[in-house]
Amino acid sequence: MKAISQPRHALKKPMAAASALLTIGLLSACGNGAAAPAANSEVKANADIQALLPEELKKGGTIEIAVDSAYPPMDFMEGDKMVGIEPEMWTAAGELMGVTIKPTTVAFDAIVPAFQSQRYQASFAGFWITEERTKAVDMVSFFQSGSQYLVRGDDSKGAIDSFADLCGRSVALQSGSYEMTYAEDAGKECEKAGKPAVQIQGYKTQDQATLAVTSGRADATGMGAEVAGYVAQQSKGKLKTAGKVFHTVEGGIALPKGSKLSSAFQAAFNKLIADGKYSEIFAKWGLESAKITESKAHTS
């Protein structure tokens, strides 16, 4: 896996609506069944990919997905429309499959448990692919990521280049994220070393965690490197990246264990990569550094 470079702060298409993430938490207020992005007219159904679908979907149908719609630029609300890299990816993938993708906003830490109800057939929520997660769900990659922290623009406490640098800081993190798990582990190591503990605050959405920093309730917030630079740039100086990208990982979608859709999504992602649509989407949002060259299925 390639290491991810730091996301660019000078984005090709900044979205003014994303600034709400840093002020009033507007993005977390979206409802279920929000409007999906407009269709990609140049993407057409592909017979080879359709052949990989379960029988009931080979002639069309709907795939219900759970999404986290407050994680720009991966997913966020602009009015009543969900926009970002993931909406464009699932729309294009759906067109290759000849199906409709129907998104529903679900709290991040409730997505994997929601698979048990069989209501959702997949999830686009900026998932990191880890060995622990693949024991519970199947995953298909389509981006690369890593950890990066944001602090207030006037912060002078030094860089956060590793989890060890969290000792003595208050950090606001999204509940259920691996950032939360890693920070908890770092806190234990800090205490073992006789250093001040990490003070962890958990929040339902990333925009709430980010607001905790801008409002002065926390020193820092951690998130995937694929979004950190974007959020810092949109803050207009209220936030800045606190250090380099570390702990690089692949990211992608989650599906129920044994899902017959894994191979279809993998084939669709690789088709988008080969045809250039994938690069077009990532360039539009200024995240070329998060691209991969091949989608892989993690179904062990």
Short mmCIF file of C-alpha atoms in Angstrom, two decimals:
data_model
loop_
_atom_site.label_atom_id
_atom_site.label_comp_id
_atom_site.label_asym_id
_atom_site.label_seq_id
_atom_site.Cartn_x
_atom_site.Cartn_y
_atom_site.Cartn_z
CA MET A 1 0.00 0.00 0.00
CA LYS A 2 1.30 3.41 -0.89
CA ALA A 3 1.82 5.96 1.84
CA ILE A 4 -0.54 8.89 1.66
CA SER A 5 0.86 12.38 1.31
CA GLN A 6 -0.65 15.32 3.14
CA PRO A 7 -3.86 16.54 1.46
CA ARG A 8 -3.52 19.82 -0.39
CA HIS A 9 -4.97 22.87 1.30
CA ALA A 10 -5.48 24.79 -1.94
CA LEU A 11 -8.52 22.97 -3.26
CA LYS A 12 -9.73 23.20 -6.82
CA LYS A 13 -13.37 23.43 -5.79
CA PRO A 14 -13.89 24.77 -2.26
CA MET A 15 -17.48 24.45 -1.04
CA ALA A 16 -18.74 27.40 1.00
CA ALA A 17 -21.40 25.25 2.65
CA ALA A 18 -18.72 23.19 4.37
CA SER A 19 -17.82 26.14 6.58
CA ALA A 20 -20.97 25.37 8.54
CA LEU A 21 -19.13 22.33 9.83
CA LEU A 22 -16.96 24.64 11.87
CA THR A 23 -19.62 26.93 13.26
CA ILE A 24 -23.11 25.62 13.89
CA GLY A 25 -22.86 21.92 13.11
CA LEU A 26 -25.43 22.25 10.34
CA LEU A 27 -24.22 19.21 8.50
CA SER A 28 -25.29 16.81 11.23
CA ALA A 29 -28.89 17.93 10.89
CA CYS A 30 -29.55 16.12 7.63
CA GLY A 31 -32.44 13.70 7.50
CA ASN A 32 -32.77 10.20 6.17
CA GLY A 33 -33.26 9.72 2.46
CA ALA A 34 -31.47 12.94 1.50
CA ALA A 35 -31.24 13.70 -2.19
CA ALA A 36 -28.36 11.98 -3.94
CA PRO A 37 -26.10 13.75 -6.44
CA ALA A 38 -27.11 14.07 -10.05
CA ALA A 39 -26.33 11.14 -12.32
CA ASN A 40 -23.03 10.97 -14.17
CA SER A 41 -24.34 10.96 -17.73
CA GLU A 42 -21.09 9.62 -19.20
CA VAL A 43 -21.17 6.47 -17.03
CA LYS A 44 -23.22 3.64 -18.54
CA ALA A 45 -24.27 0.21 -17.36
CA ASN A 46 -21.61 -2.45 -17.86
CA ALA A 47 -22.76 -5.99 -18.65
CA ASP A 48 -19.70 -7.66 -17.09
CA ILE A 49 -20.24 -5.82 -13.82
CA GLN A 50 -23.99 -6.49 -13.86
CA ALA A 51 -23.23 -10.20 -14.20
CA LEU A 52 -21.56 -10.09 -10.77
CA LEU A 53 -24.72 -8.88 -9.03
CA PRO A 54 -27.12 -11.13 -7.12
CA GLU A 55 -29.90 -12.44 -9.38
CA GLU A 56 -32.51 -10.09 -7.93
CA LEU A 57 -30.46 -7.04 -9.00
CA LYS A 58 -29.22 -8.10 -12.43
CA LYS A 59 -32.14 -6.41 -14.16
CA GLY A 60 -32.11 -3.35 -11.93
CA GLY A 61 -33.30 -2.51 -8.46
CA THR A 62 -32.18 -0.55 -5.42
CA ILE A 63 -29.21 -0.99 -3.10
CA GLU A 64 -29.80 0.56 0.33
CA ILE A 65 -26.66 2.03 1.87
CA ALA A 66 -25.88 3.61 5.25
CA VAL A 67 -23.83 6.81 5.11
CA ASP A 68 -22.16 9.37 7.37
CA SER A 69 -23.23 12.68 5.84
CA ALA A 70 -21.11 14.98 8.01
CA TYR A 71 -17.57 14.20 6.86
CA PRO A 72 -16.54 16.69 4.16
CA PRO A 73 -15.28 16.39 1.54
CA MET A 74 -16.15 12.68 1.59
CA ASP A 75 -19.85 13.27 2.34
CA PHE A 76 -21.78 16.33 3.49
CA MET A 77 -25.06 18.14 2.99
CA GLU A 78 -25.45 21.17 0.74
CA GLY A 79 -29.04 22.19 1.35
CA ASP A 80 -31.05 18.99 0.91
CA LYS A 81 -28.45 17.44 -1.39
CA MET A 82 -25.67 15.12 -0.29
CA VAL A 83 -22.39 15.96 -2.01
CA GLY A 84 -18.75 14.87 -1.89
CA ILE A 85 -16.46 12.13 -3.12
CA GLU A 86 -18.48 9.22 -1.77
CA PRO A 87 -21.85 10.31 -3.25
CA GLU A 88 -20.18 10.70 -6.63
CA MET A 89 -18.49 7.30 -6.28
CA TRP A 90 -21.64 5.42 -5.30
CA THR A 91 -23.66 7.16 -8.02
CA ALA A 92 -21.13 6.21 -10.69
CA ALA A 93 -20.80 2.66 -9.34
CA GLY A 94 -24.58 2.30 -9.32
CA GLU A 95 -24.79 3.38 -12.93
CA LEU A 96 -22.19 0.79 -13.94
CA MET A 97 -24.27 -1.84 -12.12
CA GLY A 98 -27.53 -0.57 -13.58
CA VAL A 99 -29.06 -0.08 -10.12
CA THR A 100 -30.19 2.80 -7.94
CA ILE A 101 -28.17 3.52 -4.80
CA LYS A 102 -30.36 4.86 -1.98
CA PRO A 103 -28.43 6.51 0.91
CA THR A 104 -29.68 6.89 4.48
CA THR A 105 -27.79 8.84 7.14
CA VAL A 106 -26.86 6.66 10.13
CA ALA A 107 -24.68 7.52 13.14
CA PHE A 108 -21.18 6.26 12.40
CA ASP A 109 -20.94 3.99 15.44
CA ALA A 110 -24.33 2.43 14.58
CA ILE A 111 -23.55 1.51 10.97
CA VAL A 112 -21.93 -1.90 11.42
CA PRO A 113 -24.52 -3.04 14.02
CA ALA A 114 -27.24 -1.91 11.58
CA PHE A 115 -26.10 -4.61 9.15
CA GLN A 116 -27.57 -7.14 11.58
CA SER A 117 -31.05 -5.86 10.74
CA GLN A 118 -30.37 -6.49 7.02
CA ARG A 119 -31.81 -3.07 6.21
CA TYR A 120 -28.60 -1.87 4.58
CA GLN A 121 -26.61 -3.73 1.97
CA ALA A 122 -23.47 -1.58 2.14
CA SER A 123 -22.05 1.53 3.77
CA PHE A 124 -20.05 4.49 2.48
CA ALA A 125 -18.72 6.27 5.58
CA GLY A 126 -15.00 6.88 5.12
CA PHE A 127 -14.15 3.51 6.71
CA TRP A 128 -10.54 2.62 7.38
CA ILE A 129 -9.81 -0.99 6.47
CA THR A 130 -8.31 -2.83 9.43
CA GLU A 131 -7.83 -6.47 10.34
CA GLU A 132 -10.26 -6.10 13.23
CA ARG A 133 -12.99 -4.61 11.03
CA THR A 134 -12.65 -7.29 8.36
CA LYS A 135 -13.47 -9.90 10.99
CA ALA A 136 -16.93 -8.33 11.28
CA VAL A 137 -17.63 -7.02 7.77
CA ASP A 138 -16.39 -7.34 4.21
CA MET A 139 -14.64 -4.26 2.83
CA VAL A 140 -13.72 -2.95 -0.61
CA SER A 141 -11.07 -0.25 -0.97
CA PHE A 142 -11.26 2.90 -3.06
CA PHE A 143 -9.03 5.44 -1.25
CA GLN A 144 -6.07 5.70 1.10
CA SER A 145 -5.87 7.61 4.34
CA GLY A 146 -4.02 8.10 7.61
CA SER A 147 -4.28 10.00 10.88
CA GLN A 148 -3.96 13.76 11.04
CA TYR A 149 -4.91 16.19 13.78
CA LEU A 150 -6.31 19.70 13.68
CA VAL A 151 -5.85 22.39 16.34
CA ARG A 152 -6.95 26.00 16.61
CA GLY A 153 -5.11 28.44 14.42
CA ASP A 154 -3.41 30.10 17.41
CA ASP A 155 -2.33 26.83 19.07
CA SER A 156 1.34 26.72 20.14
CA LYS A 157 1.53 23.36 21.93
CA GLY A 158 3.60 21.72 19.23
CA ALA A 159 3.11 19.16 16.48
CA ILE A 160 1.08 15.96 16.74
CA ASP A 161 3.14 13.60 14.60
CA SER A 162 2.19 10.41 16.44
CA PHE A 163 -0.33 9.19 18.98
CA ALA A 164 2.35 9.65 21.68
CA ASP A 165 2.11 13.41 21.11
CA LEU A 166 -1.43 13.36 22.52
CA CYS A 167 -0.20 13.03 26.13
CA GLY A 168 -1.64 15.83 28.25
CA ARG A 169 -3.99 17.13 25.56
CA SER A 170 -7.77 17.17 25.41
CA VAL A 171 -8.93 15.63 22.14
CA ALA A 172 -12.41 15.62 20.60
CA LEU A 173 -13.07 12.48 18.54
CA GLN A 174 -15.93 10.80 16.71
CA SER A 175 -17.33 7.90 18.72
CA GLY A 176 -16.78 4.54 17.08
CA SER A 177 -13.83 5.76 15.00
CA TYR A 178 -10.39 4.20 15.08
CA GLU A 179 -9.06 7.61 16.09
CA MET A 180 -10.94 7.07 19.35
CA THR A 181 -9.48 3.58 19.82
CA TYR A 182 -5.93 4.72 19.09
CA ALA A 183 -6.25 7.72 21.41
CA GLU A 184 -7.44 5.46 24.23
CA ASP A 185 -4.43 3.19 23.68
CA ALA A 186 -2.13 6.23 23.57
CA GLY A 187 -3.57 7.42 26.87
CA LYS A 188 -2.61 4.15 28.54
CA GLU A 189 0.93 4.43 27.20
CA CYS A 190 1.18 8.03 28.42
CA GLU A 191 0.25 6.97 31.94
CA LYS A 192 2.70 4.05 31.87
CA ALA A 193 5.45 6.50 30.93
CA GLY A 194 4.50 8.82 33.78
CA LYS A 195 3.16 11.47 31.42
CA PRO A 196 -0.18 13.31 31.66
CA ALA A 197 -3.12 11.29 30.37
CA VAL A 198 -5.01 11.99 27.15
CA GLN A 199 -8.34 13.65 27.91
CA ILE A 200 -10.80 12.18 25.42
CA GLN A 201 -14.17 13.68 24.50
CA GLY A 202 -16.48 11.56 22.35
CA TYR A 203 -18.95 13.04 19.85
CA LYS A 204 -21.60 11.52 17.61
CA THR A 205 -20.34 13.22 14.43
CA GLN A 206 -17.02 14.63 13.24
CA ASP A 207 -18.47 18.11 12.81
CA GLN A 208 -19.41 18.13 16.51
CA ALA A 209 -15.87 17.07 17.43
CA THR A 210 -14.44 19.81 15.22
CA LEU A 211 -16.74 22.40 16.79
CA ALA A 212 -15.42 21.38 20.23
CA VAL A 213 -11.96 22.55 19.10
CA THR A 214 -13.02 25.81 17.47
CA SER A 215 -15.12 26.68 20.55
CA GLY A 216 -12.21 26.00 22.92
CA ARG A 217 -13.63 22.92 24.64
CA ALA A 218 -10.85 20.67 23.31
CA ASP A 219 -7.24 21.15 22.18
CA ALA A 220 -7.36 18.99 19.06
CA THR A 221 -9.43 16.67 16.91
CA GLY A 222 -8.22 13.73 14.87
CA MET A 223 -9.63 12.56 11.57
CA GLY A 224 -8.69 10.87 8.34
CA ALA A 225 -6.01 12.70 6.41
CA GLU A 226 -8.29 12.67 3.38
CA VAL A 227 -10.46 15.32 5.09
CA ALA A 228 -8.16 17.16 7.53
CA GLY A 229 -6.60 19.50 5.00
CA TYR A 230 -9.98 20.30 3.50
CA VAL A 231 -11.51 21.20 6.87
CA ALA A 232 -8.50 23.36 7.80
CA GLN A 233 -8.70 25.24 4.51
CA GLN A 234 -12.44 25.83 4.87
CA SER A 235 -11.99 27.20 8.42
CA LYS A 236 -10.28 30.37 7.11
CA GLY A 237 -7.59 30.31 9.80
CA LYS A 238 -9.67 29.02 12.71
CA LEU A 239 -7.98 25.62 12.40
CA LYS A 240 -4.65 24.30 11.18
CA THR A 241 -3.11 20.87 10.72
CA ALA A 242 -1.03 20.01 13.77
CA GLY A 243 1.56 17.79 12.14
CA LYS A 244 2.27 15.23 9.48
CA VAL A 245 0.10 12.35 8.32
CA PHE A 246 0.87 9.13 10.18
CA HIS A 247 -0.49 5.61 10.54
CA THR A 248 -1.40 5.21 6.85
CA VAL A 249 -4.22 2.84 5.89
CA GLU A 250 -6.51 1.88 3.02
CA GLY A 251 -10.10 3.05 3.18
CA GLY A 252 -13.30 1.97 1.51
CA ILE A 253 -16.83 0.67 1.91
CA ALA A 254 -18.22 -1.88 4.34
CA LEU A 255 -20.66 -4.67 3.51
CA PRO A 256 -22.26 -7.46 5.55
CA LYS A 257 -20.02 -10.50 5.88
CA GLY A 258 -20.36 -12.76 2.85
CA SER A 259 -22.14 -10.12 0.74
CA LYS A 260 -22.53 -10.97 -2.94
CA LEU A 261 -22.13 -7.26 -3.72
CA SER A 262 -18.43 -7.07 -2.80
CA SER A 263 -17.17 -8.29 -6.17
CA ALA A 264 -19.57 -6.01 -8.06
CA PHE A 265 -18.46 -2.91 -6.15
CA GLN A 266 -14.80 -3.87 -6.57
CA ALA A 267 -15.26 -4.31 -10.32
CA ALA A 268 -17.14 -1.01 -10.54
CA PHE A 269 -14.42 0.88 -8.66
CA ASN A 270 -11.70 -0.61 -10.86
CA LYS A 271 -13.68 0.29 -13.98
CA LEU A 272 -13.94 3.89 -12.76
CA ILE A 273 -10.19 3.91 -12.07
CA ALA A 274 -9.38 2.53 -15.53
CA ASP A 275 -11.72 4.90 -17.37
CA GLY A 276 -10.51 8.05 -15.61
CA LYS A 277 -13.81 8.91 -13.91
CA TYR A 278 -12.23 8.09 -10.54
CA SER A 279 -9.38 10.57 -11.07
CA GLU A 280 -11.89 13.19 -12.22
CA ILE A 281 -13.89 12.83 -8.99
CA PHE A 282 -10.87 13.01 -6.69
CA ALA A 283 -9.36 15.95 -8.61
CA LYS A 284 -12.66 17.85 -8.34
CA TRP A 285 -12.41 17.70 -4.55
CA GLY A 286 -8.65 18.31 -4.40
CA LEU A 287 -7.81 14.88 -2.99
CA GLU A 288 -5.50 13.36 -5.59
CA SER A 289 -3.24 12.30 -2.69
CA ALA A 290 -5.95 9.91 -1.48
CA LYS A 291 -6.21 7.99 -4.75
CA ILE A 292 -5.28 4.33 -5.17
CA THR A 293 -4.39 2.47 -8.36
CA GLU A 294 -6.47 -0.66 -7.73
CA SER A 295 -9.52 -1.49 -5.64
CA LYS A 296 -9.15 -4.62 -3.51
CA ALA A 297 -11.73 -6.74 -1.71
CA HIS A 298 -11.03 -7.69 1.91
CA THR A 299 -13.39 -10.56 2.56
CA SER A 300 -11.39 -12.98 4.72
#
